[in-house]
Structure formats: structure tokens, C-alpha cells
Short mmCIF file of C-alpha atoms in Angstrom, two decimals:
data_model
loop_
_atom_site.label_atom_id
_atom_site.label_comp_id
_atom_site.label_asym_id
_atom_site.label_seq_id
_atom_site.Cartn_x
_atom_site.Cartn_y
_atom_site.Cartn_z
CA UNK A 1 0.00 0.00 0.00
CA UNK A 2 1.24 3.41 -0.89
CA UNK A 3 2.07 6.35 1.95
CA UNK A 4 0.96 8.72 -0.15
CA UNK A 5 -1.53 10.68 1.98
CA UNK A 6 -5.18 11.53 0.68
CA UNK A 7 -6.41 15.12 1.02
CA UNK A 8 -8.76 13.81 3.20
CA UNK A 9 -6.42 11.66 5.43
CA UNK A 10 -3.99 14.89 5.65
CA UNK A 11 -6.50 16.77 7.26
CA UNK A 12 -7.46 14.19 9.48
CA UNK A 13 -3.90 13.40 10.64
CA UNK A 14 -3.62 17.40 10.80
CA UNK A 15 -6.95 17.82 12.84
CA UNK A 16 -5.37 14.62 15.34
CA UNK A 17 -2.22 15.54 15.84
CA UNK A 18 -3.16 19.24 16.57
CA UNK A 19 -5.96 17.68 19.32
CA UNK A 20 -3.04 15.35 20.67
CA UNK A 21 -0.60 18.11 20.73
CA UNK A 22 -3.64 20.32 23.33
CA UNK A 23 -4.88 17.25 25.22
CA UNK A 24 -1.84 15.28 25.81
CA UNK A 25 -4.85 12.47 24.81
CA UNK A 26 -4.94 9.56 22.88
CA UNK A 27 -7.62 11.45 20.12
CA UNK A 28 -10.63 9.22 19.19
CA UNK A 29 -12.61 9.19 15.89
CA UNK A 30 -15.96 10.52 17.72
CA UNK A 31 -13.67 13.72 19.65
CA UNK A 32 -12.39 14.41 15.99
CA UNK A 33 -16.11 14.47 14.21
CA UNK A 34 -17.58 16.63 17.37
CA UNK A 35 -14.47 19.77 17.36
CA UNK A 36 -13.69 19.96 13.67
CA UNK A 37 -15.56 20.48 10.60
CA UNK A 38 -14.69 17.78 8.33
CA UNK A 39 -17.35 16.99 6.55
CA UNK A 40 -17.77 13.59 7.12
CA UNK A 41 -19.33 11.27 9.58
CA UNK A 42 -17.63 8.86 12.67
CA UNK A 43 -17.63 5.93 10.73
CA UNK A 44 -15.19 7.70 7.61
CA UNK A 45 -12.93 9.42 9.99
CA UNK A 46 -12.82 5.48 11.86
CA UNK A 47 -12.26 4.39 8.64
CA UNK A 48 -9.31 6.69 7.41
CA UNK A 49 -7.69 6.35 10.92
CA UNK A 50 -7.45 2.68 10.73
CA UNK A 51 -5.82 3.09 7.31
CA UNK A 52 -3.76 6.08 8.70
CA UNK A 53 -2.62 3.44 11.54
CA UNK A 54 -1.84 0.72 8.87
CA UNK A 55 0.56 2.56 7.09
CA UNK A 56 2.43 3.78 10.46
CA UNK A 57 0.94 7.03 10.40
CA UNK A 58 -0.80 6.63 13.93
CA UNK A 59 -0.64 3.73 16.56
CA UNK A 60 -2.89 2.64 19.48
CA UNK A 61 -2.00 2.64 22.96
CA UNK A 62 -2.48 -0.91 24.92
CA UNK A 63 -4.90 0.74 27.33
CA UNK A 64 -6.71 3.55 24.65
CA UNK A 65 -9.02 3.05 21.64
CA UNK A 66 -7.70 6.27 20.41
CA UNK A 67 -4.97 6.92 18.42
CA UNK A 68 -1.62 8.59 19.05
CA UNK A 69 0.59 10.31 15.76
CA UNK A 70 4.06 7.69 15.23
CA UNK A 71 7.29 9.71 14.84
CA UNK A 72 6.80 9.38 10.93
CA UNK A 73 3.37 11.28 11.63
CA UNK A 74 4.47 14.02 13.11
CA UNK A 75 7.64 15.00 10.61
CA UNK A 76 4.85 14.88 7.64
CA UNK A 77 2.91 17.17 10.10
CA UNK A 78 5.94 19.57 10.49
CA UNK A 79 7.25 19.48 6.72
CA UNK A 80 3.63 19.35 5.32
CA UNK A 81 0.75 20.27 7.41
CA UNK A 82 1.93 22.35 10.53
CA UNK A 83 1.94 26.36 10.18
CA UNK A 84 4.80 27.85 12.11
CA UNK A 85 4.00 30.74 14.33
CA UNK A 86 6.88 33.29 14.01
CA UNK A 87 8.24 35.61 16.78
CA UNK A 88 7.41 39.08 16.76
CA UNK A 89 9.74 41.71 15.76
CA UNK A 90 9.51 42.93 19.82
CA UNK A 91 10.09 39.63 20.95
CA UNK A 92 13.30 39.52 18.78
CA UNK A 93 14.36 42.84 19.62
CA UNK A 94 14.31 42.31 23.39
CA UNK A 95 16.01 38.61 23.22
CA UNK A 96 18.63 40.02 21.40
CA UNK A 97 18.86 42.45 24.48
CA UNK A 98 19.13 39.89 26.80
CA UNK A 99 22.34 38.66 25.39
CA UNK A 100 23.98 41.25 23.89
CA UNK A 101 25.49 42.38 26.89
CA UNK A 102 27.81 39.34 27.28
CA UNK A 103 28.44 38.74 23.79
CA UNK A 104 31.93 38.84 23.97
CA UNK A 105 32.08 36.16 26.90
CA UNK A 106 30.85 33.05 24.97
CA UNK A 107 30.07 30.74 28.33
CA UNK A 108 27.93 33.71 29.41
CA UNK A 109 26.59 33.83 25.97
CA UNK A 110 25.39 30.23 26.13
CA UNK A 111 23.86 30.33 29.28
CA UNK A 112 21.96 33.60 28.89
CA UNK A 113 21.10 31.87 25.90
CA UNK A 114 19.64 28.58 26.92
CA UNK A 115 18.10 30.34 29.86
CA UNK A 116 16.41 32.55 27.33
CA UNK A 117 15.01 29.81 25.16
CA UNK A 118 13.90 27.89 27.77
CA UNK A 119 11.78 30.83 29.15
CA UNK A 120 10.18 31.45 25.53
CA UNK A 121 9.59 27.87 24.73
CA UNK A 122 8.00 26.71 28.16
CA UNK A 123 10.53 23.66 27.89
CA UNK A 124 13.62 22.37 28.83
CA UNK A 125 16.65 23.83 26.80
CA UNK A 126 20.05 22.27 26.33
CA UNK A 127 23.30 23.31 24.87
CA UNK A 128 26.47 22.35 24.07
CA UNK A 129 30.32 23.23 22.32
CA UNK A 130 31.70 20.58 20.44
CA UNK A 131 35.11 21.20 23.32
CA UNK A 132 32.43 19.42 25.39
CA UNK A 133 31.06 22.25 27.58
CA UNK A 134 27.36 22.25 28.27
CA UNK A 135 24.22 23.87 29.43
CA UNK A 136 20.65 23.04 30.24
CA UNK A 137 18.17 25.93 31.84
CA UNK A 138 14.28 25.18 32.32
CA UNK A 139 14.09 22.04 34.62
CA UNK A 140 10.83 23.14 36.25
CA UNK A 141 9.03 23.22 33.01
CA UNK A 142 9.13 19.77 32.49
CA UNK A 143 6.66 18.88 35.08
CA UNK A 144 4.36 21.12 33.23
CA UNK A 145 3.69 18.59 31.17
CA UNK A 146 1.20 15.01 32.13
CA UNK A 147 4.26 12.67 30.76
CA UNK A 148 6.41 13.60 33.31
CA UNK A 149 4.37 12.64 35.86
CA UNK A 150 6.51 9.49 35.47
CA UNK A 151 9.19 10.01 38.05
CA UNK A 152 11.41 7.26 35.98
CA UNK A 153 11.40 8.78 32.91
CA UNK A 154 11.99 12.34 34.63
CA UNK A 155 15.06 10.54 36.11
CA UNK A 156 15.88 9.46 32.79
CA UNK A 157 15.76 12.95 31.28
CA UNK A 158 17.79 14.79 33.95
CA UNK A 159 20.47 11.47 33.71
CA UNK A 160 20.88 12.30 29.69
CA UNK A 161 21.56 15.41 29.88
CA UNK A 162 23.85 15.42 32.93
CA UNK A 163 26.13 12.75 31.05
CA UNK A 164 28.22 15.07 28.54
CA UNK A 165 29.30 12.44 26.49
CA UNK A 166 26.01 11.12 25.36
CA UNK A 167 24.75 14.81 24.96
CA UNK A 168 28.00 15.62 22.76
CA UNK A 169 26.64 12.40 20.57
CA UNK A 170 23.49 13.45 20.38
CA UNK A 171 24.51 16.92 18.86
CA UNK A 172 27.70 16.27 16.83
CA UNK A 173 27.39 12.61 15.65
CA UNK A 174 23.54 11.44 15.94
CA UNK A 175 21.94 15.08 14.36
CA UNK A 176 24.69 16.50 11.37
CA UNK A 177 23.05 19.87 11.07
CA UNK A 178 21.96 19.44 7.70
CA UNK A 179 19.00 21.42 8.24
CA UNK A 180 18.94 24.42 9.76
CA UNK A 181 15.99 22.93 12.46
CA UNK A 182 15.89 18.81 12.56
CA UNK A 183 13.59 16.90 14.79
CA UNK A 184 14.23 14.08 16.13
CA UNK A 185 12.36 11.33 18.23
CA UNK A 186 13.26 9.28 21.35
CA UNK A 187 12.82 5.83 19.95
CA UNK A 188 14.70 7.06 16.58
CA UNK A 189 18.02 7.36 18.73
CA UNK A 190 17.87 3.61 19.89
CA UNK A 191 17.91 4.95 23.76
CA UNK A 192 14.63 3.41 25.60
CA UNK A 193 14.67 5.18 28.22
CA UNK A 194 14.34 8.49 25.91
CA UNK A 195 11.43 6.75 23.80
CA UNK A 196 8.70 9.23 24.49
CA UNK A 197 10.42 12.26 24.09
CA UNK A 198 10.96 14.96 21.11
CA UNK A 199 14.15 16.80 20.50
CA UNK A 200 14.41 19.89 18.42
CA UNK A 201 17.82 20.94 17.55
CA UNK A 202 19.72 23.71 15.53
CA UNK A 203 23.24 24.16 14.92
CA UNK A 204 25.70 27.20 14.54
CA UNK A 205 29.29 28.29 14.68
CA UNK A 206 30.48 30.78 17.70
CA UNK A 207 34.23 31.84 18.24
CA UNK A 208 35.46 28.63 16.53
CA UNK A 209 33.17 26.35 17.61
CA UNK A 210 30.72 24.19 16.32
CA UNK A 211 27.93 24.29 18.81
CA UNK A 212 23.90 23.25 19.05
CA UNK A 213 21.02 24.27 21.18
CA UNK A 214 18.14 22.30 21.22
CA UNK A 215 14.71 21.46 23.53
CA UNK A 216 13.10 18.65 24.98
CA UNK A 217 9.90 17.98 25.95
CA UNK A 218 7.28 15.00 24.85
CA UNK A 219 6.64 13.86 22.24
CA UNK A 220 3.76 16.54 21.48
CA UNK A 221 5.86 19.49 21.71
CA UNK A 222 4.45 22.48 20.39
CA UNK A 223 6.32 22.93 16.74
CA UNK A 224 4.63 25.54 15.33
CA UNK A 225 5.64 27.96 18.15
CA UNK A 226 9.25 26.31 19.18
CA UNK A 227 11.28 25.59 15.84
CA UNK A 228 10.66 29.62 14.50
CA UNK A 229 12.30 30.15 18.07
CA UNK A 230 14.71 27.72 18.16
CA UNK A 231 15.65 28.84 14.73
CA UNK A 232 15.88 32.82 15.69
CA UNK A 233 18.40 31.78 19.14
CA UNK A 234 20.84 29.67 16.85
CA UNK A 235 21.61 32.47 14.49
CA UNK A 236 21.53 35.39 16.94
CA UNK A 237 24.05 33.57 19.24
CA UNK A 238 26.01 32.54 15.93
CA UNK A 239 25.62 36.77 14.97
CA UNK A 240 26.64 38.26 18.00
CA UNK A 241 29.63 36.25 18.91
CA UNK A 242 30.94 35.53 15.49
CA UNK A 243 31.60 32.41 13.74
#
């Protein structure tokens, strides 16, 4: 069976993944048919999502009869479907503000940095040189989020990104910076214990160095609103200390 999408099974994987992305929820056929207009009844939208599931577009939790979006799902969502939300020219102005004032110290740069992104993305925001140094700001807004309620894989999250070495792989062997924004997914990497979880990464040169900032949240993590960030902090720390 072919992955090309239908019109109609775009905009039902769109119309899911947005209501998974808000609820934290496995989404269900009936919740689908009741918030959004798509012009068709339960049984279709049923239909389409057990052919969306087929083809590894959605899959079903053991103890859910909704659906949730696979990783494959949600990078057609981001490269086709998703509509970024880009930062105002204020919001620009004043980040560049915050960090301008240590530009010419680069660990100060970093940190400012990450503490920055992690206050405009609601998530937690890691860093890192390619001489090894690292940085991490936004802790607390992990438990924001109904995954984390999971005090293992909270553990697990704090372990990665204390270990330097595997947080070094992650950014200058596992993602090459071939786009200027890549996601990537927890069970992608081959680590279990990082299998629900989404990273979003950029890269950038600063005094010499390669470096990378990135976030990580769920799964679910709010694209639309975090890669136009994401993108913006990579290339102002990359303008205002230099390549």
C-alpha cells in the first residue's frame, strides 16, 4: 500500500495531531467528528484512521481506543501540514537584548542563551560546544507537562543530559546539522529510556566552535511555536559572537 496521503487523510492526521498536541490524549474518531468540521461522519474518519494506523501514520495505545501520531506522523505534520507561528519583531528585539550584553564572553553567551530559550519555549533547553562544555536551563518546566508525571522517565531525562558524552553524541554525531531545524524522536536514537520524548535541535558556529542548542519535551511538543524560536536563538548567538 502506498504512503501517499489523501487530502482527506492529511486533514485528518492534521486535525489529530493538533488535538493530541492540546490534550496530551490519545484522540478518538468521535472527539475528531464533534471539534472539527470535516465533513464527514464517525464511521469515515474510523475508517481513514485505521488506514492512517496501517501505514504507520498513527498507533494505538495498549490501554486507549484512540490513536496517538508515530514519529513518521508528526515529521509529515511539520514538513507538510503544521503552520509555524513566528516571533514578533519585539520579541526579537528584546532577546537580542538579553544577550547582547555578554556577547563577547561566549560561556555567558550560552547560558543567557539557553536560559532565554527555555523561558520562551516553556521547555527544557540544552546546549552544548563541540570542546564538550554544556548547558541546560528550564528544569521546572518539564513537570508542566502530564508525561512527566513518570518520576522514571523524569530521572531518565535529567540522567541524559547530565552525562556530557552522550549529549556531545546526540549533537555532533547522531543530528549532522543538515538542516537548519531537525527533529528528532526518542525511539529514533535507539535509547529506551528516551522513547517518548521529542528533540528539536539547531546548529551554529560561535568563536570557533561548532555548537547546538536544542529542547526537549514529549513527544507533542508544540512545533509551530518552538522551531521559528529555536531557529531565531541559533543564528543570533552565531551573529553576535561571530563564527
Amino acid at each position: 500500500m502506498t504512503d501517499a496521503l489523501t487530502a482527506r487523510q492529511a486533514q485528518i492526521l492534521k486535525v489529530l495531531i493538533d488535538e493530541y498536541i492540546d490534550s496530551a490524549d490519545p484522540v478518538g474518531s468521535e472527539i475528531l467528528e464533534k471539534k472539527y468540521s470535516l465533513g464527514v461522519s464517525s464511521a469515515t474518519v474510523r475508517n481513514e484512521m485505521a488506514t492512517l494506523t496501517k501505514i504507520g501514520y498513527l498507533k494505538q495505545p495498549h490501554t486507549s481506543s484512540g490513536r496517538v501520531p508515530t514519529p513518521k506522523a508528526m515529521k509529515f505534520y511539520i514538513d507538510q501540514l503544521m503552520e509555524e507561528k513566528q516571533m514578533s519583531l519585539t520579541d526579537e528585539v528584546k532577546a537580542k537584548e538579553e544577550v547582547w550584553d555578554v556577547k563577547d564572553d561566549l560561556d555567558k553567551l550560552m547560558e543567557e542563551a539557553t536560559q532565554a530559550l527555555a523561558e520562551r519555549t516553556k521547555t527544557l533547553s540544552i546546549s552544548a560546544l563541540d570542546d564538550g562544555r554544556t548547558w541546560h536551563a528550564g528544569l521546572a518546566n518539564v513537570f508542566i507537562n502530564p508525561e512527566f508525571a513518570d518520576l522514571t522517565m523524569c530521572a531518565n531525562l535529567f540522567t541524559f543530559i547530565e552525562e556530557t558524552r552522550r549529549m556531545n553524541d546526540l549533537f555532533f554525531k547522531r543530528i549532522m546539522g543538515e538542516s537548519p531545524v531537525e527533529v528528532l524522536f526518542g525511539e529514533e536514537l535507539g535509547w529506551p529510556e528516551l522513547e517518548p520524548m521529542g528533540i528539536i535541535t539547531t546548529h551554529f558556529s560561535a568563536k570557533g566552535h561548532r555548537g547546538a542548542m536544542g529542547v526537549v519535551g514529549p513527544a507533542r511538543l508544540s512545533y509551530a511555536t518552538i522551531i521559528p524560536v529555536l531557529r531565531y536563538f541559533g543564528n543570533l548567538v552565531q551573529e553576535v559572537a561571530g563564527k
